[in-house]
Short mmCIF file of C-alpha atoms (C1' of nucleotides) in Angstrom, two decimals:
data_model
loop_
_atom_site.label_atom_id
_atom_site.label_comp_id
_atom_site.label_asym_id
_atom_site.label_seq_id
_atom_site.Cartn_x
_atom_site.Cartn_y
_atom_site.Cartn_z
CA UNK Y 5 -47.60 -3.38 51.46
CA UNK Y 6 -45.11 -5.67 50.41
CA UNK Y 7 -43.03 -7.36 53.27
CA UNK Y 8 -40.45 -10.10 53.84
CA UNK Y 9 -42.68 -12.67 52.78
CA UNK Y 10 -44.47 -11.06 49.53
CA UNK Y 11 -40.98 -10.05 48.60
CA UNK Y 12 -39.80 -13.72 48.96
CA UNK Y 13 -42.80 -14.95 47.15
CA UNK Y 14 -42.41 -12.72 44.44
CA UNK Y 15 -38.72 -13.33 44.41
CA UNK Y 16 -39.01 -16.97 44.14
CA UNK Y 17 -41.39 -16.55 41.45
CA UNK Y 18 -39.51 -14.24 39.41
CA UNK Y 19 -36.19 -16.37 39.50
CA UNK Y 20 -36.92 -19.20 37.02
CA UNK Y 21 -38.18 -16.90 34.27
CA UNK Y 22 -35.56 -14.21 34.48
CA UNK Y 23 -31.88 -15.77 35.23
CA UNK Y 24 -30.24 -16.18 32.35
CA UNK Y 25 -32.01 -13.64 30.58
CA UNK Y 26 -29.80 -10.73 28.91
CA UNK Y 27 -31.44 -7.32 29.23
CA UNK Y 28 -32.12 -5.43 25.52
CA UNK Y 29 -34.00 -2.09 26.76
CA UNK Y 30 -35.11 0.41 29.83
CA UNK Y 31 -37.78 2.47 29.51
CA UNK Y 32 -39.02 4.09 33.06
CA UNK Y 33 -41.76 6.74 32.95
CA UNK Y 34 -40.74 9.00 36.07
CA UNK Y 35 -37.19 9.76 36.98
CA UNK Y 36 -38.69 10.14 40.80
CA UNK Y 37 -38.49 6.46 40.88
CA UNK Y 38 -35.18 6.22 40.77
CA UNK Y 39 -33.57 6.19 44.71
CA UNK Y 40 -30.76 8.56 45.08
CA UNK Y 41 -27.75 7.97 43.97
CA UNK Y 42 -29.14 5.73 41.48
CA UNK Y 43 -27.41 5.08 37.65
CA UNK Y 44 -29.54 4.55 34.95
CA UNK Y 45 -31.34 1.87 33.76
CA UNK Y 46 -29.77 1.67 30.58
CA UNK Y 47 -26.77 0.78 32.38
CA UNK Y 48 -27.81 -2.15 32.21
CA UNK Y 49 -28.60 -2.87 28.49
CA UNK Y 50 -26.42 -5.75 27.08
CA UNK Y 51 -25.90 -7.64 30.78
CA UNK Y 52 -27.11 -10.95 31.92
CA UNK Y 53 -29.76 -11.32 35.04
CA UNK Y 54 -27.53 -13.82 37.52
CA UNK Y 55 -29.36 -14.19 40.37
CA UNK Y 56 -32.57 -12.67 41.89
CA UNK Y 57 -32.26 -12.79 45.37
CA UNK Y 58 -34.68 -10.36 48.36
CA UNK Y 59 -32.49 -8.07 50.46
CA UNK Y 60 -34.96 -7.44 53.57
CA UNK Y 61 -37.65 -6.06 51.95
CA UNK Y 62 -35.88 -5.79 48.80
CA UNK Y 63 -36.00 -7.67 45.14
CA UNK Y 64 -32.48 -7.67 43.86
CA UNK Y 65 -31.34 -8.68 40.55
CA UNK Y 66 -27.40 -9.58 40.18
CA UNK Y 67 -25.92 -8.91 36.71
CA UNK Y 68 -23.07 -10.50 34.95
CA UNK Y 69 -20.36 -9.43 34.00
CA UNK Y 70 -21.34 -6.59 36.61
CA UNK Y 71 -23.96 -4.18 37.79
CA UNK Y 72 -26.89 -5.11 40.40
CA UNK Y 73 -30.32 -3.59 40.64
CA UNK Y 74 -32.18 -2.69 43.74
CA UNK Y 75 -36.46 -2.85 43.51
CA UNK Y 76 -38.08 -1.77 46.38
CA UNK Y 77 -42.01 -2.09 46.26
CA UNK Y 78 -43.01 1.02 48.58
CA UNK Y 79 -46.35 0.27 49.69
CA UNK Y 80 -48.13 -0.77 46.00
CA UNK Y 81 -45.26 -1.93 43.70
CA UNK Y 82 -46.22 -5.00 41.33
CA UNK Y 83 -43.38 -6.99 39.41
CA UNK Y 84 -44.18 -9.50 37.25
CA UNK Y 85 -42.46 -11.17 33.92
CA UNK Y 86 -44.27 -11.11 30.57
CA UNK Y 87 -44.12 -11.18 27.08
CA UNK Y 88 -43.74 -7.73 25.22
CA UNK Y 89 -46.84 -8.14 23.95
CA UNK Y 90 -48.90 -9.28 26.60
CA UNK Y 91 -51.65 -7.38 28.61
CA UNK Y 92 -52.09 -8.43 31.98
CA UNK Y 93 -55.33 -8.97 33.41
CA UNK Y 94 -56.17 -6.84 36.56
CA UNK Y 95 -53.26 -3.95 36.11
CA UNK Y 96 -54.47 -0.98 35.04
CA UNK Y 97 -51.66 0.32 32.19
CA UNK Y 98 -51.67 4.02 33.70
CA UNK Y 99 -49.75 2.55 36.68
CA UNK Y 100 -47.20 0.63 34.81
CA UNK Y 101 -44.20 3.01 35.26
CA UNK Y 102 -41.17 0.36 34.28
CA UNK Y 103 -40.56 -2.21 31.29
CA UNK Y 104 -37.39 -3.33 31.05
CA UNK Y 105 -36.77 -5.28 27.54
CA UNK Y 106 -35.70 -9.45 27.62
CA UNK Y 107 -34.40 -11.39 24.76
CA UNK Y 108 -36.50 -14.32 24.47
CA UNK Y 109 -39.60 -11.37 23.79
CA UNK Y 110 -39.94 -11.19 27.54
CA UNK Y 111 -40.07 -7.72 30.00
CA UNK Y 112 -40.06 -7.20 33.59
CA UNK Y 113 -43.00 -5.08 34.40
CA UNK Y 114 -43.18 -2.78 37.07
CA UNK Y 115 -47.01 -1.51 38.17
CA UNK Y 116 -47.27 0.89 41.16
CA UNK Y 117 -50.45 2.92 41.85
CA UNK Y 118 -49.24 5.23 44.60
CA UNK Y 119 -45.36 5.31 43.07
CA UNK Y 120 -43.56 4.71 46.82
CA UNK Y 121 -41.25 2.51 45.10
CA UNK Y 122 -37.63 3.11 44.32
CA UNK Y 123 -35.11 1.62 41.56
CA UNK Y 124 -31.46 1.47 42.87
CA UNK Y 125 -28.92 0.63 39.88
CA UNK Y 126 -25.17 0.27 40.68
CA UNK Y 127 -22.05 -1.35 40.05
CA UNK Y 128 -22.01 -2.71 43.50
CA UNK Y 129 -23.25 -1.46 46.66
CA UNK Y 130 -23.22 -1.15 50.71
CA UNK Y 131 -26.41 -2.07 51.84
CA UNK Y 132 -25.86 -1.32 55.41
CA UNK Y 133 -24.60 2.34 54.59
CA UNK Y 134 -26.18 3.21 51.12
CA UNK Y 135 -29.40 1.26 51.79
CA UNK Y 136 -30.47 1.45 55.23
CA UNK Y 137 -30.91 -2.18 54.71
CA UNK Y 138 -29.57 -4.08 58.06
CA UNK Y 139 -30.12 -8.14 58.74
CA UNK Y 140 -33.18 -9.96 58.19
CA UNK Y 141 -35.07 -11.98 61.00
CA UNK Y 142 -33.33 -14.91 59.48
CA UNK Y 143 -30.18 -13.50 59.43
CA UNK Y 144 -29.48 -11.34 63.20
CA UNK Y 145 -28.98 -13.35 65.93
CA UNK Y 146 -30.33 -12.59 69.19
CA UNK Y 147 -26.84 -11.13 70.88
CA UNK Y 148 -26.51 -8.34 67.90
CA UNK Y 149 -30.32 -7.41 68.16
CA UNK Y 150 -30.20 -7.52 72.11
CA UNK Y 151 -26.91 -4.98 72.17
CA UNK Y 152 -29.08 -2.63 70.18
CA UNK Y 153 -32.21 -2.44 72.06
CA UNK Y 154 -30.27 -1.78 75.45
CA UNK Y 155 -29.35 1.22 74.40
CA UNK Y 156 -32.28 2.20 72.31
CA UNK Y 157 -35.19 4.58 74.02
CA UNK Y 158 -37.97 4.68 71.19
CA UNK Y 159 -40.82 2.23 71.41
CA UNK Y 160 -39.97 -1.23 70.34
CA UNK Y 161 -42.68 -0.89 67.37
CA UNK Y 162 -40.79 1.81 66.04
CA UNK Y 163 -37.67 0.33 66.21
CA UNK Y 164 -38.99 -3.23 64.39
CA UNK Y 165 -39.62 -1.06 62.30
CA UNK Y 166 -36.27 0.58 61.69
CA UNK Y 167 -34.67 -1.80 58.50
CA UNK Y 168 -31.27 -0.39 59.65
CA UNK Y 169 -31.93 -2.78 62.62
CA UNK Y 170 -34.09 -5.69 61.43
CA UNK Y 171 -34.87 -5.78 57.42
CA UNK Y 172 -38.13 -6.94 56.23
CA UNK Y 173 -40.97 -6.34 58.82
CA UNK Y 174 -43.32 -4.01 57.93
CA UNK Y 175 -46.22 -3.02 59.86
CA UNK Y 176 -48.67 -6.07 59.75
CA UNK Y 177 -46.08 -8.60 60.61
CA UNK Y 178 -44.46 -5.65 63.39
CA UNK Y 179 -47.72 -5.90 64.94
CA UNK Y 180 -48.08 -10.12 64.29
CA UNK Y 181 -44.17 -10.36 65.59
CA UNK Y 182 -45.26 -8.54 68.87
CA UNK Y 183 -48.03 -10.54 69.62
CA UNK Y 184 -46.56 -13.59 69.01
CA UNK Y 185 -44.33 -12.58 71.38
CA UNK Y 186 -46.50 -11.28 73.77
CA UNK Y 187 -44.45 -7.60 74.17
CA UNK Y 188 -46.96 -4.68 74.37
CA UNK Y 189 -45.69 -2.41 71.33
CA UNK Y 190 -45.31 0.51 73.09
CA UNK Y 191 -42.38 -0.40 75.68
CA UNK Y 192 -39.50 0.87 74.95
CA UNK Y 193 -36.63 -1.19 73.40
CA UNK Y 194 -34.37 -0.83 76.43
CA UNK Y 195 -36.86 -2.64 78.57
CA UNK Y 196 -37.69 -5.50 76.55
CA UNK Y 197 -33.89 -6.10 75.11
CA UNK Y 198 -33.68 -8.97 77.80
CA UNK Y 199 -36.74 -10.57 74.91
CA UNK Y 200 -34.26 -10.06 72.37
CA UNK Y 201 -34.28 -13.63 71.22
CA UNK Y 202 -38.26 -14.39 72.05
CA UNK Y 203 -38.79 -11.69 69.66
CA UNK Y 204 -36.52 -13.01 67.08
CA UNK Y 205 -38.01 -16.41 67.44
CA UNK Y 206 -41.62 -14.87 66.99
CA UNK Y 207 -40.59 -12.87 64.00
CA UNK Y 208 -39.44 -15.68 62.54
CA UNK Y 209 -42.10 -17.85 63.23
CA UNK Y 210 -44.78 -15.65 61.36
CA UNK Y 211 -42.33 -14.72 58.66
CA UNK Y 212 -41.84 -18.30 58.16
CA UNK Y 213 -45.45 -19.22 58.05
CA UNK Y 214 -46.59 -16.07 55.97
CA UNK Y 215 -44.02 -17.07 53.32
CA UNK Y 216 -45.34 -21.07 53.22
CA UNK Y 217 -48.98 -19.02 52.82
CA UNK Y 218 -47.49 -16.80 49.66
CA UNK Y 219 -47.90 -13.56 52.20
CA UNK Y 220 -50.32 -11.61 52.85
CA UNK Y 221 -52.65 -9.55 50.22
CA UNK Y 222 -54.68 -6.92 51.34
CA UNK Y 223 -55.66 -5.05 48.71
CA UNK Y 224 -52.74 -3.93 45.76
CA UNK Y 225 -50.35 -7.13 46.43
CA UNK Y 226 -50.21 -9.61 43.76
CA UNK Y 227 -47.75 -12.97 43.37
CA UNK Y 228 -45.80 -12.62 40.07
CA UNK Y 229 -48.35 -14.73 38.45
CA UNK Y 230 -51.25 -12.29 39.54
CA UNK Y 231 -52.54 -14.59 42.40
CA UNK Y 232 -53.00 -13.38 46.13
CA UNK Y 233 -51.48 -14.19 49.30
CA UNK Y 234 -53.42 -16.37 52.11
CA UNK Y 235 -52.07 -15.15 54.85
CA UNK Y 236 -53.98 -12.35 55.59
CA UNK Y 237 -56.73 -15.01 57.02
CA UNK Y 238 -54.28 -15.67 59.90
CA UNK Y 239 -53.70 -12.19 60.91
CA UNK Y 240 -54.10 -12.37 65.04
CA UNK Y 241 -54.33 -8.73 65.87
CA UNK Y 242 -53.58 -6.99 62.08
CA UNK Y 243 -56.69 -5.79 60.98
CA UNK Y 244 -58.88 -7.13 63.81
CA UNK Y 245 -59.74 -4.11 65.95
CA UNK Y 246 -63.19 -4.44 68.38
CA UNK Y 247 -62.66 -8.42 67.82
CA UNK Y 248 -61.19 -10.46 70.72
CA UNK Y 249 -57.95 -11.79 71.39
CA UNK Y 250 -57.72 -15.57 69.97
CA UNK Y 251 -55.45 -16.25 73.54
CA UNK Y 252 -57.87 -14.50 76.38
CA UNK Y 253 -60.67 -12.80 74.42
CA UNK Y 254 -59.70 -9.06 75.26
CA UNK Y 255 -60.70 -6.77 72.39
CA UNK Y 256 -58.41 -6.13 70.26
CA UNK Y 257 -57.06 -2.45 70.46
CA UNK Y 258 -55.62 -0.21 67.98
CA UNK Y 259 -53.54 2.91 68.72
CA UNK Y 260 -51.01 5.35 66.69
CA UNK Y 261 -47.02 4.11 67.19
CA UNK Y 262 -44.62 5.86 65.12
CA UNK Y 263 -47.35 7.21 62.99
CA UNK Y 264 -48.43 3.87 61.86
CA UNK Y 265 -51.87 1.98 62.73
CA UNK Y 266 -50.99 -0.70 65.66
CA UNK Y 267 -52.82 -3.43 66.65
CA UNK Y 268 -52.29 -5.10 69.86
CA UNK Y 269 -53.83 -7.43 72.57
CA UNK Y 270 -54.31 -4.84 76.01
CA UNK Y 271 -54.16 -7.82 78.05
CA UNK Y 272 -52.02 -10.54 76.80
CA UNK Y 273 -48.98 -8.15 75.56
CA UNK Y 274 -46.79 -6.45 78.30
"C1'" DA W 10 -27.25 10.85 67.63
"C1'" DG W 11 -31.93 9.49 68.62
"C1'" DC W 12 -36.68 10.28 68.19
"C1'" DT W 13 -40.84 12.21 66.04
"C1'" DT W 14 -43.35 14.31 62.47
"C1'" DC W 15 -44.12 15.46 57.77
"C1'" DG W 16 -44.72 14.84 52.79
"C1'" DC W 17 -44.85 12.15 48.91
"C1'" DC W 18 -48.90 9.60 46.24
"C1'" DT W 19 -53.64 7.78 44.90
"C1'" DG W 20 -57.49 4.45 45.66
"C1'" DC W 21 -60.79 3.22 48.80
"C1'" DT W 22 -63.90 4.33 52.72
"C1'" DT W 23 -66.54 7.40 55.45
"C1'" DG W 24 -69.60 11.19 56.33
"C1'" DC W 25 -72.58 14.89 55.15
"C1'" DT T 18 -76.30 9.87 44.71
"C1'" DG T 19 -72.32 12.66 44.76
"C1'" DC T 20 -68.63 14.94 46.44
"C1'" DA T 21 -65.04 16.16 49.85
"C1'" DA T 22 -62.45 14.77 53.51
"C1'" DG T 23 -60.10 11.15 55.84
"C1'" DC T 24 -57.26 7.15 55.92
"C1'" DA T 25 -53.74 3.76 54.56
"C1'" DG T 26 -48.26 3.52 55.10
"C1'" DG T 27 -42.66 2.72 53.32
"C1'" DC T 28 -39.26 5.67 53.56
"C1'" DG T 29 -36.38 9.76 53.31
"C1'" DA T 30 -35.98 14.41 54.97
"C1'" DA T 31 -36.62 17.84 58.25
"C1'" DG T 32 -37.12 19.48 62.86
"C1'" DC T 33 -36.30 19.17 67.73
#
DNA sequence: AGCTTCGCCTGCTTGC
DNA sequence: TGCAAGCAGGCGAAGC
């Protein structure tokens, strides 16, 4: 389940080998993949890769003299660069869905067992409005996430989860975020928008350390050059159910929240 | 409008 | 041992 920091990993990976690189063919294998709204790949045939850059949870490649494309990972997605010829160790061909043709003999790959990625090509785009892609830890600052929490009724796990309001946390760093922080996930966001900037700080404290770590691989995540994450091994309460609390030694409890799997200290989070 | 639930999708785990 | 059911969850759509 690519996050903030598998995306950056991956991102910063991917940049040396692609910019510059002019884009000669498109072949995708099921039209599903593309997000609504979407233009073709083939749009792109004949333009230059400018930048790659991570929009929340996003890769993005920039195009000159135009055009941008939008990968998001969904929960399995693999991108990595290789020659046309190549065969990558460890990816099984029947998921590779995407090739998109380099000069230079090189193709961006794109490998995705359980296909809940999407492909977003445009000329430009409103990420805010066409995405659903809001600020980044990094980016909010504690006054614009505070003003929407007040107002905001839904349990504050749900709403980290919400990319409209903070892009880039998934579920394990959600429920890494709110420990750090100390807020129990289920409050709801009007009561703990007066923690506005503790939980910014502890979001970007983990995101920060998960990205110096390469991010977190669980099972299907691979950097672009095939090799796992570490951080998985610092995971306080993702994962760790029945074990106790590294602060106070409370077992570890897991619960349903917004139909995802949380994790979460009983004693040490209120 | 905000909140919750559902469905997509398939590999791995669990239980009989 | 083998098979079926259950579980995992990002995200958009549907329902309330």
């Amino acid at each position: 389940m690519p996050e903030l920091p598998e995306v950056e990993t991956i991102v910063r990976g991917l940049r040396a080998p692609l910019v510059e690189r002019t884009v000669t063919n498109a072949r995708i294998r099921h039209r599903a993949l593309y997000r609504r709204g979407s233009l073709t790949l083939r749009h792109l045939i004949d333009r230059k890769i400018e930048s790659v850059e991570r929009i929340g949870k996003n890769a993005m490649l920039r195009f000159s003299p135009s055009g941008l494309l939008v990968i998001n990972l969904g929960m399995t997605g693999n991108l990595l660069v290789c020659r046309v010829d190549e065969s990558p160790p460890g990816r099984n061909p029947k998921h590779l869905h995407v090739r998109i043709g380099l000069d230079h003999d090189l193709e961006i790959r794109y490998y995705d067992p359980r296909r809940f990625g999407h492909f977003y090509v445009a000329e430009q785009c409103d990420f805010a409005t066409e995405l659903n892609i809001g600020p980044d830890p990094f980016e909010a600052d504690r006054r614009y996430l505070r003003a929407i929490l007040e107002h905001r009724g839904a349990p504050i796990k749900a709403l980290l989860l919400d990319q409209r309001i903070l892009s880039g946390i998934g579920n394990i760093y959600a429920d890494e975020t709110l420990y750090h922080a100390r807020v129990a996930p289920l409050n709801p966001g009007e009561a703990v928008a007066r923690r506005a900037g503790t939980l910014l700080t502890s979001a970007r404290a983990i995101l920060h350390r998960a990205i110096e770590h390469g991010g977190s691989t669980l099972r299907d995540y691979r950097r672009h050059d095939g090799s796992r994450g570490a951080y998985q091994r610092f995971h306080a309460v993702y994962g760790r159910e029945g074990s106790g609390c590294q602060r106070c030694g409370t077992a570890i409890r897991k619960i349903v929240v917004a139909g995802r799997g949380t994790h979460f200290c009983p004693r040490c989070q209120k």
